[in-house]
């Protein structure tokens, strides 16, 4: 564990990190930040949730010249959602750097609007390749003073077919620059691309093996037709606060979601076919405690910043052992013990030998005890999500909502959970028992003088 104070950062910046409760560097930060702050190109591999954003974020903020209103850093991310997360984290890191302008450029809002905001130039742009390129081609974005370029989740950007837009964006950015390349995996295409765009890079890579020791792992042999029942028995037995359940296909996610719901297990499903709006809603509801279970494919789960998962289930065993390690690494974070449970069909049994070899483990197949599924009552999620049709753009703040809910003997502050604001909608989680009351307050009262439509987001 290494403290941030070993880095050449200002006292004010260090204080902000302490306020954010970033008390020590994560391993990838420890490995990459010295090189980043020295100005070297870096190729970094580390799994999701390892703190890559702050690694490049601190590097960027260290280098920005605030007096120069020109884009000096460009961060490319694969999805809108990730661009949103990165922007939010950069803003937190820059909390005490007033007058810094960080702008997000993603699809989904009218091009014109973005062209307008760009006329008041930003210091830092975070965006998705497609939209950034569109603005460059429309001549609405100048990147000729960019001195830092970050490719975040590079492997995923390649998976999504962004190689051409990225290559084209590169032609708008000065050759003389620092480039940081972050990826969860380093397949050949990524190495190939990184060779083309990095100069004498330092390679850093944080091994995932260490984490396995804090994760309790179980492997159960189950016939394909019993998998749903086995999963429910295991959920009932372990009662994890929150679980991510992996299926190998979208279709599998859908079917399993229906099976769980049919049996009275509240579950949310996320896969690549959902529209952005639906994805956002699902993620918000899962992270605010309105569902204990999220069923996902690898692609949909990659890069999601869901911390504090109590358990990961491999409903379908992944095809690669590396993917197995990657999936289970989402539990057992922040010093807590995690739980990873895998269902193996009889034809998959032999894969346990490979997993054991990979992890230097000695795991054995266990039978499933079906006596666990008694009542699903405990399974009821603690929170439920409401939304109003007003958000950031309507100047609604989290405080406005909390104020409305708790005013005049309404409900207690402790009964209100996370409030997530989007541009035109705000989600608020409340304890299930105060749902009727919360709904009434929001539907009948006014917020900032306006009435809003209220929706309850139930299964
Ligand atoms: P990655 O991009 O590697 O998937 P993130 O940058 O999204 O990971 O970080 C995952 C979580 O860890 C975030 O919630 C972030 O705020 C938190 N985090 C990052 N660095 C630190 C740190 N040094 N100490 C504590 N928490 C941290
Ligand atoms: Mg990230």
Coordinates of C-alpha atoms and ligand atoms in Angstrom, one line a residue, residues 52-53 152-153, ligand 2:
X52 CA -7.8 3.0 -13.9
X53 CA -9.9 6.2 -14.2
X152 CA -9.9 3.7 -22.0
X153 CA -11.2 0.1 -22.3
Ligands
LIG2 MG1 -12.7 2.2 -16.3

